[in-house]
Amino acid sequence: MFADRRIGLALAAPALLFVGLAFLLPVGILLTEGLRTPAGWTLSRFTTFFTDPLALEVTFRTLRLGFGVTIMSAIIGYAVALAVIETGPGNRARMTALFILPLMISPVARTYAWIVLLGRTGLINKAVVGLGLSDEPLRLLFTETAVFIGLLQLFLPLMVLSLTSALENMPADVLPAARVLGAGWLTIFFRVILPLTREGLIVGGTLVFTGAVTAYITPAVLGGAKVLMLETLLYQRVSVANDIATASVIAAILIAMSIATHSLIRRITTRRRA
Amino acid sequence: MTKQQAVWLAASMTIFLGAGQAGAQQRSLVVSNFAVAQDQLRKDLYAPFEAKCNCKVVLDLGNAADRLAKLEARKANPEADLAVLADFTALEAARKDLIEPIDVSKLTNFNKLYDLAKDPIGKNYGVGYTFYATSIVYRKDKIDVTSWTDLWSPKLKNRVALPNITTTQGPLLLFMMNRALNGQTPDYATAINKLAEMKGDVVTFYERGAQLTQLFQQEEIYATVTGRFNWPLVAKLNMPIAWAQPKEGLTGGLNVLTIVKNAKNKDLAYALIDEWLSTEAQTRIANSLVDSPANREVKLEPAIADVLTYGEETAKSLNVIPPDVMLANRDAWLAGWNAKVAR
Amino acid sequence: MMRMLGFAALGLALIFLLGPFLIIAGAGFSSGDLLVFPPQGFSLRWYGAVFEIERFRESFVLSMQLAVGSTVLALLLGVPAAYAMARYQVPGGEWIRTIVTAPVIVPAIIAGLALLRYTVIPLGLPVMAALVLGHTALVAPYAVRVVTVSLTHLRPDVEEAAVLLGATRTGAFFKVVLPNIRNGMMAAFILGFITSFNQVPVSLFLTGPGVTTLPIDMLAAMEFVYDPSIAALSTLLALMSVSIVLIAERVLGLSRYV
């Protein structure tokens, strides 16, 4: 009944044409802008970009924040996911829902909260001064720390969810068995848990990493002009200078990062299916 | 598809398609303007104008650079009809062929303008509608500002926000810093080096003046550099905030009204410009402390005049960067800034 | 001991994720003019004030229309595509899947910019059409993915049986397949709606004079409105999203599709 491939193709065609024409085509043209000059095709814009100290600094900051947020969310994620698993199957679903909730709340609202919290008259500074950790309220807004905190809050749930489902798929008796055999917690983690949840870690890690390096709202609001990331630099170049060539180079870098991490996920998930 | 689903689908499509049709009857005049005091400006200018022209004033807001880039991107098919720009941005727009000369004979209020405002960028590409002074705004309970050099006083360490070079105010900051430091070169290297040295102590280089309210309110900053047009916002905060009279003088600028090339509603744009320059509108806007007048006939109470940049003499006393000088040197400032300050 | 530490970590993580939000909600209840926590006094004044601000009302309506419109459009495109790939051995099926889900890989700000430059400006499209294009492309991959999950749970022989019993193939699709993937479609609709409603980067370049989405408007207002109204608005929007999700979870088991 489903042998006629032409029907299949006809059904898929509208979506294919839409995404192809309304999405991939314009994005493709944008990508070529960085390679095209009136004199012909060139890679010179890339070399200029990577020799511009400001662009380099922004690229490194983006990578640094991406990796930093990923590593931190992995550490917190394991602790949290293990605890979620310990709460037992019934509570587990409720716990999972609690981690899905923040993902559904507008990132604008979530970022806005940090302006109130991290400001000099905010709750965190009140606590810091109140506890005597510092005489003066700390300057937290418009620093890399603020962007780090904002990004971590935005993307931590993805890591927790991915690790929780990886831990759920681990055979139930592995942990008790290892404990009976007298293994210490560190040994259990590195010899048992980590190898068995490696895929979940990588899936969660790539989601967090791509999310963090391509975030716009958080660096724009909590970082500002002093803490540019690639996306905010792109927006600035376009909106202030109408500089499409540089925007195209940044776009190529971001898309390359994104494709690399997504194909990593795909390799892992297809291996699991095989 | 069940019946409910079909109904539901149809309903949602109706809502969706309805979006395009609402308000299609009335003509819309699109005004590209700074995102400053627009609520007040609606009361003082747009609403009375709408009542006369039977049209709707639609705003496209952003800082000058943002909106110039937009005009450039949409050159062939512009959205905006009337663009409100800083004088040097308008000159840049004119050179890029994005705006067109204004036929001033169509403006009944043109001759009421100060001479300084009549043709500030040449060939009638723009008419000035307001002058503003730029200075340091500061918390007088925390510091006493008497000079531009106070910006790097230890009392303002980690408590000062400065305009980014991409804003209209950015070059003005460099200009006055350079003057205060006796810098001699037109690339303002002296000022840029000083900024590079102090950038760690600067809270942020702001890109939109509106942000300053929040920064003062949260005690993130005790001082900043901004134009007089932001003063009402800051003054409303109920904090001991003062406007500095530094010994090196004030800087400032002139904003102009321009007509976008290929604009669809030129007749409405001319009508709004004429309204904008009228003694009545300029007086209302001045009394709301939004913009200082450029119309000679506007007479203000001393209390109001003190808060604004009022009068031809005051306007003449400002240290301004001529638009062509600004454009000739801006690339050098940007390069210096990106190499030393932005990093 | 480790267990205690684990629960402590869980508690702290939940405070970190949801706490800021509670603070914003609390700050919105202030009776004073300042955005502070703890709030000054208690009132519903700011929650009421949100509804009086005309620009928020306008952009809220626009965001709703945009989210509903683009999600419906994405489903109209995505459901047949998902069906084709689940049932037919379409030539180059993997390629088709890659293309249709590609919008997930391209950072949204780039998509917005590319659409503006090479589609919207050359064709002279109105702002709303531009937004619908961008959002539909963005939501389409979710529609395809979620509906595909639903279809894999439905065995093809059910349809074959219907056809054997005399139904036309189109009839079989509408009478047998659609009712069975209804929950999946609703789930896709909800996910798509929330994705579109909260979207900022793709809209950043595509919004135009007088036509702004609510999140973009809030982002702009955040800078100069320093009273609790934005806090109240954020809270109301979050409550809206959360209740949609909770109801969907109850009714459809949304988390199966995420």
CSV table of N, CA, C and O in Angstrom, one decimal, chain A residues 68-169:
chain,number,residue,atom,x,y,z
A,68,GLY,N,32.4,26.4,29.9
A,68,GLY,CA,32.2,26.6,31.3
A,68,GLY,C,30.8,26.2,31.8
A,68,GLY,O,30.6,25.4,32.7
A,69,VAL,N,29.8,26.7,31.0
A,69,VAL,CA,28.4,26.4,31.4
A,69,VAL,C,28.2,24.9,31.2
A,69,VAL,O,27.5,24.3,32.1
A,70,THR,N,28.7,24.3,30.2
A,70,THR,CA,28.5,22.9,30.0
A,70,THR,C,29.1,22.0,31.1
A,70,THR,O,28.4,21.1,31.7
A,71,ILE,N,30.3,22.4,31.5
A,71,ILE,CA,31.0,21.6,32.6
A,71,ILE,C,30.2,21.8,33.9
A,71,ILE,O,29.9,20.8,34.6
A,72,MET,N,29.9,23.0,34.2
A,72,MET,CA,29.2,23.3,35.4
A,72,MET,C,27.9,22.6,35.5
A,72,MET,O,27.5,22.0,36.5
A,73,SER,N,27.2,22.6,34.3
A,73,SER,CA,25.8,21.9,34.3
A,73,SER,C,26.0,20.4,34.4
A,73,SER,O,25.1,19.8,35.0
A,74,ALA,N,27.1,19.9,33.9
A,74,ALA,CA,27.3,18.4,34.0
A,74,ALA,C,27.5,18.1,35.5
A,74,ALA,O,26.9,17.1,36.0
A,75,ILE,N,28.3,18.9,36.2
A,75,ILE,CA,28.6,18.6,37.6
A,75,ILE,C,27.3,18.6,38.4
A,75,ILE,O,26.9,17.7,39.1
A,76,ILE,N,26.6,19.8,38.3
A,76,ILE,CA,25.4,19.9,39.0
A,76,ILE,C,24.4,18.9,38.5
A,76,ILE,O,23.7,18.2,39.3
A,77,GLY,N,24.3,18.7,37.2
A,77,GLY,CA,23.4,17.7,36.6
A,77,GLY,C,23.5,16.3,37.2
A,77,GLY,O,22.5,15.7,37.5
A,78,TYR,N,24.7,15.8,37.3
A,78,TYR,CA,24.9,14.5,37.9
A,78,TYR,C,24.4,14.4,39.3
A,78,TYR,O,23.6,13.5,39.7
A,79,ALA,N,24.8,15.4,40.1
A,79,ALA,CA,24.3,15.4,41.5
A,79,ALA,C,22.8,15.4,41.6
A,79,ALA,O,22.2,14.6,42.3
A,80,VAL,N,22.2,16.2,40.8
A,80,VAL,CA,20.7,16.4,40.8
A,80,VAL,C,20.0,15.1,40.2
A,80,VAL,O,19.1,14.6,40.8
A,81,ALA,N,20.6,14.6,39.1
A,81,ALA,CA,19.9,13.5,38.5
A,81,ALA,C,20.0,12.2,39.4
A,81,ALA,O,19.0,11.5,39.5
A,82,LEU,N,21.1,12.1,40.0
A,82,LEU,CA,21.2,10.9,40.9
A,82,LEU,C,20.2,11.0,42.1
A,82,LEU,O,19.5,10.1,42.4
A,83,ALA,N,20.0,12.3,42.6
A,83,ALA,CA,19.1,12.5,43.6
A,83,ALA,C,17.6,12.2,43.1
A,83,ALA,O,16.8,11.7,43.8
A,84,VAL,N,17.4,12.7,41.9
A,84,VAL,CA,16.0,12.5,41.3
A,84,VAL,C,15.7,11.0,41.2
A,84,VAL,O,14.7,10.5,41.6
A,85,ILE,N,16.7,10.2,40.8
A,85,ILE,CA,16.6,8.8,40.6
A,85,ILE,C,16.3,8.1,42.0
A,85,ILE,O,15.4,7.3,42.1
A,86,GLU,N,17.0,8.7,43.0
A,86,GLU,CA,16.8,8.1,44.4
A,86,GLU,C,15.4,8.3,44.9
A,86,GLU,O,14.9,7.6,45.8
A,87,THR,N,14.7,9.4,44.4
A,87,THR,CA,13.4,9.6,45.0
A,87,THR,C,12.3,8.6,44.6
A,87,THR,O,11.2,8.6,45.1
A,88,GLY,N,12.7,7.7,43.7
A,88,GLY,CA,11.8,6.6,43.4
A,88,GLY,C,10.9,7.0,42.2
A,88,GLY,O,10.7,8.1,41.9
A,89,PRO,N,10.3,5.9,41.5
A,89,PRO,CA,9.7,6.1,40.3
A,89,PRO,C,8.5,7.1,40.3
A,89,PRO,O,8.3,7.9,39.4
A,90,GLY,N,7.7,7.1,41.4
A,90,GLY,CA,6.5,7.9,41.4
A,90,GLY,C,6.9,9.4,41.4
A,90,GLY,O,6.4,10.2,40.6
A,91,ASN,N,7.8,9.7,42.3
A,91,ASN,CA,8.2,11.1,42.5
A,91,ASN,C,9.0,11.6,41.3
A,91,ASN,O,9.1,12.8,41.0
A,92,ARG,N,9.6,10.6,40.6
A,92,ARG,CA,10.5,10.9,39.5
A,92,ARG,C,9.8,11.7,38.4
A,92,ARG,O,10.4,12.7,38.0
A,93,ALA,N,8.6,11.3,38.1
A,93,ALA,CA,7.9,12.0,37.0
A,93,ALA,C,7.6,13.4,37.5
A,93,ALA,O,7.7,14.4,36.7
A,94,ARG,N,7.2,13.6,38.8
A,94,ARG,CA,6.9,14.9,39.3
A,94,ARG,C,8.2,15.8,39.2
A,94,ARG,O,8.2,17.0,38.9
A,95,MET,N,9.3,15.2,39.6
A,95,MET,CA,10.6,15.9,39.6
A,95,MET,C,10.9,16.4,38.2
A,95,MET,O,11.4,17.5,38.0
A,96,THR,N,10.8,15.4,37.3
A,96,THR,CA,11.1,15.7,35.9
A,96,THR,C,10.3,16.9,35.4
A,96,THR,O,10.8,17.8,34.8
A,97,ALA,N,9.0,16.9,35.8
A,97,ALA,CA,8.1,18.0,35.4
A,97,ALA,C,8.7,19.4,35.9
A,97,ALA,O,8.6,20.4,35.3
A,98,LEU,N,9.2,19.3,37.2
A,98,LEU,CA,9.7,20.5,37.8
A,98,LEU,C,10.9,21.1,37.0
A,98,LEU,O,11.2,22.3,36.9
A,99,PHE,N,11.6,20.2,36.3
A,99,PHE,CA,12.8,20.6,35.5
A,99,PHE,C,12.3,21.0,34.1
A,99,PHE,O,13.1,21.7,33.4
A,100,ILE,N,11.2,20.5,33.6
A,100,ILE,CA,10.7,20.9,32.3
A,100,ILE,C,10.1,22.4,32.4
A,100,ILE,O,10.2,23.2,31.5
A,101,LEU,N,9.4,22.6,33.6
A,101,LEU,CA,8.8,23.9,33.7
A,101,LEU,C,9.6,25.1,33.3
A,101,LEU,O,9.1,25.9,32.5
A,102,PRO,N,10.8,25.3,33.9
A,102,PRO,CA,11.5,26.5,33.5
A,102,PRO,C,11.8,26.6,32.0
A,102,PRO,O,11.9,27.7,31.5
A,103,LEU,N,11.9,25.5,31.3
A,103,LEU,CA,12.1,25.6,29.9
A,103,LEU,C,10.9,26.2,29.1
A,103,LEU,O,11.1,26.7,28.0
A,104,MET,N,9.8,26.2,29.8
A,104,MET,CA,8.6,26.7,29.1
A,104,MET,C,8.4,28.2,29.4
A,104,MET,O,7.5,28.9,28.8
A,105,ILE,N,9.1,28.7,30.4
A,105,ILE,CA,9.0,30.1,30.7
A,105,ILE,C,9.8,31.0,29.8
A,105,ILE,O,11.0,30.6,29.5
A,106,SER,N,9.3,32.1,29.4
A,106,SER,CA,10.0,33.0,28.5
A,106,SER,C,11.4,33.3,28.9
A,106,SER,O,11.6,33.8,30.1
A,107,PRO,N,12.4,33.1,28.1
A,107,PRO,CA,13.8,33.5,28.4
A,107,PRO,C,13.9,35.0,28.8
A,107,PRO,O,14.8,35.3,29.6
A,108,VAL,N,13.1,35.8,28.3
A,108,VAL,CA,13.1,37.2,28.6
A,108,VAL,C,12.8,37.4,30.1
A,108,VAL,O,13.5,38.1,30.8
A,109,ALA,N,11.8,36.7,30.5
A,109,ALA,CA,11.4,36.8,31.9
A,109,ALA,C,12.4,36.2,32.8
A,109,ALA,O,12.7,36.8,33.9
A,110,ARG,N,13.0,35.1,32.4
A,110,ARG,CA,14.0,34.5,33.2
A,110,ARG,C,15.3,35.3,33.3
A,110,ARG,O,15.9,35.3,34.4
A,111,THR,N,15.6,36.0,32.3
A,111,THR,CA,16.8,36.9,32.3
A,111,THR,C,16.5,38.1,33.2
A,111,THR,O,17.4,38.6,33.9
A,112,TYR,N,15.3,38.6,33.0
A,112,TYR,CA,14.9,39.8,33.7
A,112,TYR,C,15.1,39.6,35.3
A,112,TYR,O,15.6,40.5,36.0
A,113,ALA,N,14.8,38.4,35.7
A,113,ALA,CA,14.9,38.1,37.1
A,113,ALA,C,16.3,38.4,37.6
A,113,ALA,O,16.5,38.9,38.7
A,114,TRP,N,17.3,38.1,36.8
A,114,TRP,CA,18.7,38.2,37.2
A,114,TRP,C,19.1,39.7,37.3
A,114,TRP,O,20.0,40.0,38.1
A,115,ILE,N,18.5,40.6,36.6
A,115,ILE,CA,18.8,42.0,36.7
A,115,ILE,C,18.4,42.4,38.1
A,115,ILE,O,19.2,43.1,38.8
A,116,VAL,N,17.3,42.0,38.6
A,116,VAL,CA,16.8,42.3,39.9
A,116,VAL,C,17.7,41.7,41.0
A,116,VAL,O,18.1,42.3,42.0
A,117,LEU,N,18.1,40.4,40.7
A,117,LEU,CA,18.8,39.7,41.8
A,117,LEU,C,20.3,40.1,41.8
A,117,LEU,O,20.9,40.1,42.9
A,118,LEU,N,20.9,40.4,40.7
A,118,LEU,CA,22.3,40.6,40.7
A,118,LEU,C,22.7,42.1,40.8
A,118,LEU,O,23.9,42.4,41.0
A,119,GLY,N,21.8,43.0,40.8
A,119,GLY,CA,22.1,44.4,40.9
A,119,GLY,C,22.6,44.7,42.3
A,119,GLY,O,22.6,43.9,43.2
A,120,ARG,N,23.2,46.0,42.4
A,120,ARG,CA,23.9,46.3,43.7
A,120,ARG,C,22.9,46.4,44.8
A,120,ARG,O,23.3,46.2,46.0
A,121,THR,N,21.6,46.6,44.5
A,121,THR,CA,20.7,46.7,45.6
A,121,THR,C,19.9,45.3,45.6
A,121,THR,O,18.9,45.2,46.3
A,122,GLY,N,20.3,44.4,44.9
A,122,GLY,CA,19.6,43.1,44.8
A,122,GLY,C,19.8,42.2,45.9
A,122,GLY,O,20.7,42.5,46.8
A,123,LEU,N,19.1,41.1,46.0
A,123,LEU,CA,19.1,40.2,47.1
A,123,LEU,C,20.5,39.6,47.3
A,123,LEU,O,20.9,39.4,48.4
A,124,ILE,N,21.2,39.2,46.2
A,124,ILE,CA,22.4,38.6,46.4
A,124,ILE,C,23.5,39.5,47.0
A,124,ILE,O,24.2,39.1,47.9
A,125,ASN,N,23.5,40.7,46.6
A,125,ASN,CA,24.4,41.7,47.2
A,125,ASN,C,24.0,42.0,48.6
A,125,ASN,O,24.9,42.2,49.5
A,126,LYS,N,22.7,42.0,48.9
A,126,LYS,CA,22.3,42.2,50.3
A,126,LYS,C,22.9,41.1,51.2
A,126,LYS,O,23.3,41.3,52.3
A,127,ALA,N,22.8,39.9,50.6
A,127,ALA,CA,23.3,38.7,51.4
A,127,ALA,C,24.8,38.8,51.6
A,127,ALA,O,25.3,38.6,52.7
A,128,VAL,N,25.5,39.2,50.5
A,128,VAL,CA,27.0,39.2,50.5
A,128,VAL,C,27.4,40.3,51.6
A,128,VAL,O,28.3,40.0,52.4
A,129,VAL,N,26.8,41.4,51.6
A,129,VAL,CA,27.2,42.5,52.5
A,129,VAL,C,26.7,42.1,53.9
A,129,VAL,O,27.4,42.2,54.9
A,130,GLY,N,25.5,41.5,54.0
A,130,GLY,CA,24.9,41.1,55.3
A,130,GLY,C,25.8,40.1,56.0
A,130,GLY,O,26.0,40.1,57.2
A,131,LEU,N,26.3,39.1,55.2
A,131,LEU,CA,27.2,38.0,55.8
A,131,LEU,C,28.6,38.5,56.0
A,131,LEU,O,29.4,37.7,56.5
A,132,GLY,N,28.9,39.7,55.7
A,132,GLY,CA,30.2,40.3,55.9
A,132,GLY,C,31.2,39.8,54.9
A,132,GLY,O,32.4,39.8,55.2
A,133,LEU,N,30.8,39.2,53.8
A,133,LEU,CA,31.7,38.7,52.8
A,133,LEU,C,32.4,39.8,52.1
A,133,LEU,O,33.5,39.7,51.5
A,134,SER,N,31.8,41.0,52.1
A,134,SER,CA,32.3,42.2,51.4
A,134,SER,C,31.8,43.4,52.0
A,134,SER,O,30.6,43.4,52.5
A,135,ASP,N,32.6,44.5,52.1
A,135,ASP,CA,32.1,45.7,52.7
A,135,ASP,C,31.1,46.4,51.8
A,135,ASP,O,30.2,47.1,52.2
A,136,GLU,N,31.4,46.3,50.5
A,136,GLU,CA,30.7,47.0,49.4
A,136,GLU,C,29.9,46.0,48.6
A,136,GLU,O,30.4,44.9,48.4
A,137,PRO,N,28.8,46.4,48.1
A,137,PRO,CA,28.1,45.5,47.2
A,137,PRO,C,29.0,45.3,46.0
A,137,PRO,O,29.7,46.2,45.5
A,138,LEU,N,29.0,44.0,45.5
A,138,LEU,CA,29.8,43.7,44.4
A,138,LEU,C,29.2,44.1,43.0
A,138,LEU,O,28.0,44.2,42.9
A,139,ARG,N,30.1,44.4,42.1
A,139,ARG,CA,29.6,44.7,40.7
A,139,ARG,C,29.4,43.4,40.0
A,139,ARG,O,30.4,42.7,39.6
A,140,LEU,N,28.2,43.0,39.8
A,140,LEU,CA,27.9,41.7,39.2
A,140,LEU,C,27.3,41.8,37.8
A,140,LEU,O,27.6,41.1,36.9
A,141,LEU,N,26.4,42.8,37.7
A,141,LEU,CA,25.8,43.0,36.4
A,141,LEU,C,26.8,43.5,35.4
A,141,LEU,O,27.8,44.1,35.7
A,142,PHE,N,26.6,43.1,34.1
A,142,PHE,CA,27.5,43.5,33.0
A,142,PHE,C,28.9,42.9,33.2
A,142,PHE,O,29.9,43.5,32.9
A,143,THR,N,29.0,41.7,33.8
A,143,THR,CA,30.2,41.0,33.9
A,143,THR,C,30.0,39.6,33.3
A,143,THR,O,28.9,39.1,33.1
A,144,GLU,N,31.2,38.9,33.1
A,144,GLU,CA,31.1,37.6,32.5
A,144,GLU,C,30.4,36.6,33.5
A,144,GLU,O,29.7,35.7,33.1
A,145,THR,N,30.6,36.9,34.8
A,145,THR,CA,30.0,36.1,35.8
A,145,THR,C,28.4,36.1,35.7
A,145,THR,O,27.8,35.1,35.7
A,146,ALA,N,27.9,37.3,35.5
A,146,ALA,CA,26.5,37.5,35.3
A,146,ALA,C,26.0,36.7,34.1
A,146,ALA,O,24.9,36.0,34.2
A,147,VAL,N,26.7,36.8,33.0
A,147,VAL,CA,26.3,36.0,31.8
A,147,VAL,C,26.3,34.5,32.1
A,147,VAL,O,25.4,33.8,31.7
A,148,PHE,N,27.4,34.1,32.8
A,148,PHE,CA,27.6,32.7,33.1
A,148,PHE,C,26.4,32.2,33.9
A,148,PHE,O,25.7,31.2,33.6
A,149,ILE,N,26.0,32.9,35.0
A,149,ILE,CA,24.9,32.5,35.8
A,149,ILE,C,23.6,32.5,35.0
A,149,ILE,O,22.8,31.5,35.1
A,150,GLY,N,23.4,33.5,34.2
A,150,GLY,CA,22.2,33.5,33.4
A,150,GLY,C,22.1,32.3,32.4
A,150,GLY,O,21.0,31.7,32.3
A,151,LEU,N,23.2,32.0,31.8
A,151,LEU,CA,23.2,30.9,30.8
A,151,LEU,C,23.0,29.6,31.5
A,151,LEU,O,22.3,28.7,31.1
A,152,LEU,N,23.7,29.5,32.7
A,152,LEU,CA,23.5,28.2,33.4
A,152,LEU,C,22.1,28.0,33.8
A,152,LEU,O,21.6,26.9,33.7
A,153,GLN,N,21.4,29.0,34.2
A,153,GLN,CA,20.0,28.9,34.6
A,153,GLN,C,19.1,28.5,33.4
A,153,GLN,O,18.2,27.7,33.6
A,154,LEU,N,19.5,29.1,32.3
A,154,LEU,CA,18.7,28.8,31.1
A,154,LEU,C,18.8,27.4,30.6
A,154,LEU,O,17.9,26.8,30.2
A,155,PHE,N,20.0,26.8,30.7
A,155,PHE,CA,20.3,25.5,30.1
A,155,PHE,C,20.5,24.3,31.0
A,155,PHE,O,20.5,23.2,30.5
A,156,LEU,N,20.7,24.6,32.3
A,156,LEU,CA,20.8,23.4,33.2
A,156,LEU,C,19.7,22.4,33.1
A,156,LEU,O,20.0,21.2,33.1
A,157,PRO,N,18.5,22.8,33.0
A,157,PRO,CA,17.4,21.8,32.9
A,157,PRO,C,17.6,20.8,31.8
A,157,PRO,O,17.3,19.6,32.0
A,158,LEU,N,18.2,21.2,30.7
A,158,LEU,CA,18.4,20.3,29.5
A,158,LEU,C,19.4,19.2,30.0
A,158,LEU,O,19.2,18.0,29.6
A,159,MET,N,20.4,19.5,30.7
A,159,MET,CA,21.4,18.5,31.2
A,159,MET,C,20.7,17.6,32.2
A,159,MET,O,20.9,16.4,32.1
A,160,VAL,N,20.0,18.2,33.1
A,160,VAL,CA,19.4,17.3,34.2
A,160,VAL,C,18.4,16.3,33.5
A,160,VAL,O,18.5,15.1,33.8
A,161,LEU,N,17.6,16.8,32.6
A,161,LEU,CA,16.6,15.9,31.9
A,161,LEU,C,17.4,14.8,31.2
A,161,LEU,O,17.0,13.6,31.3
A,162,SER,N,18.4,15.2,30.5
A,162,SER,CA,19.1,14.2,29.7
A,162,SER,C,19.8,13.1,30.6
A,162,SER,O,19.8,11.9,30.3
A,163,LEU,N,20.4,13.6,31.7
A,163,LEU,CA,21.1,12.7,32.6
A,163,LEU,C,20.1,11.8,33.3
A,163,LEU,O,20.4,10.6,33.6
A,164,THR,N,19.0,12.4,33.7
A,164,THR,CA,18.0,11.6,34.4
A,164,THR,C,17.5,10.4,33.6
A,164,THR,O,17.4,9.3,34.0
A,165,SER,N,17.3,10.7,32.3
A,165,SER,CA,16.8,9.6,31.5
A,165,SER,C,17.9,8.6,31.2
A,165,SER,O,17.7,7.4,31.1
A,166,ALA,N,19.2,9.0,31.1
A,166,ALA,CA,20.3,8.1,31.0
A,166,ALA,C,20.4,7.2,32.2
A,166,ALA,O,20.6,6.0,32.1
A,167,LEU,N,20.2,7.8,33.4
A,167,LEU,CA,20.3,7.1,34.6
A,167,LEU,C,19.2,6.1,34.8
A,167,LEU,O,19.4,5.0,35.3
A,168,GLU,N,18.0,6.5,34.3
A,168,GLU,CA,16.9,5.6,34.4
A,168,GLU,C,17.1,4.3,33.6
A,168,GLU,O,16.6,3.2,33.9
A,169,ASN,N,17.8,4.5,32.5
A,169,ASN,CA,18.1,3.3,31.6
A,169,ASN,C,19.2,2.4,32.1
A,169,ASN,O,19.4,1.4,31.5
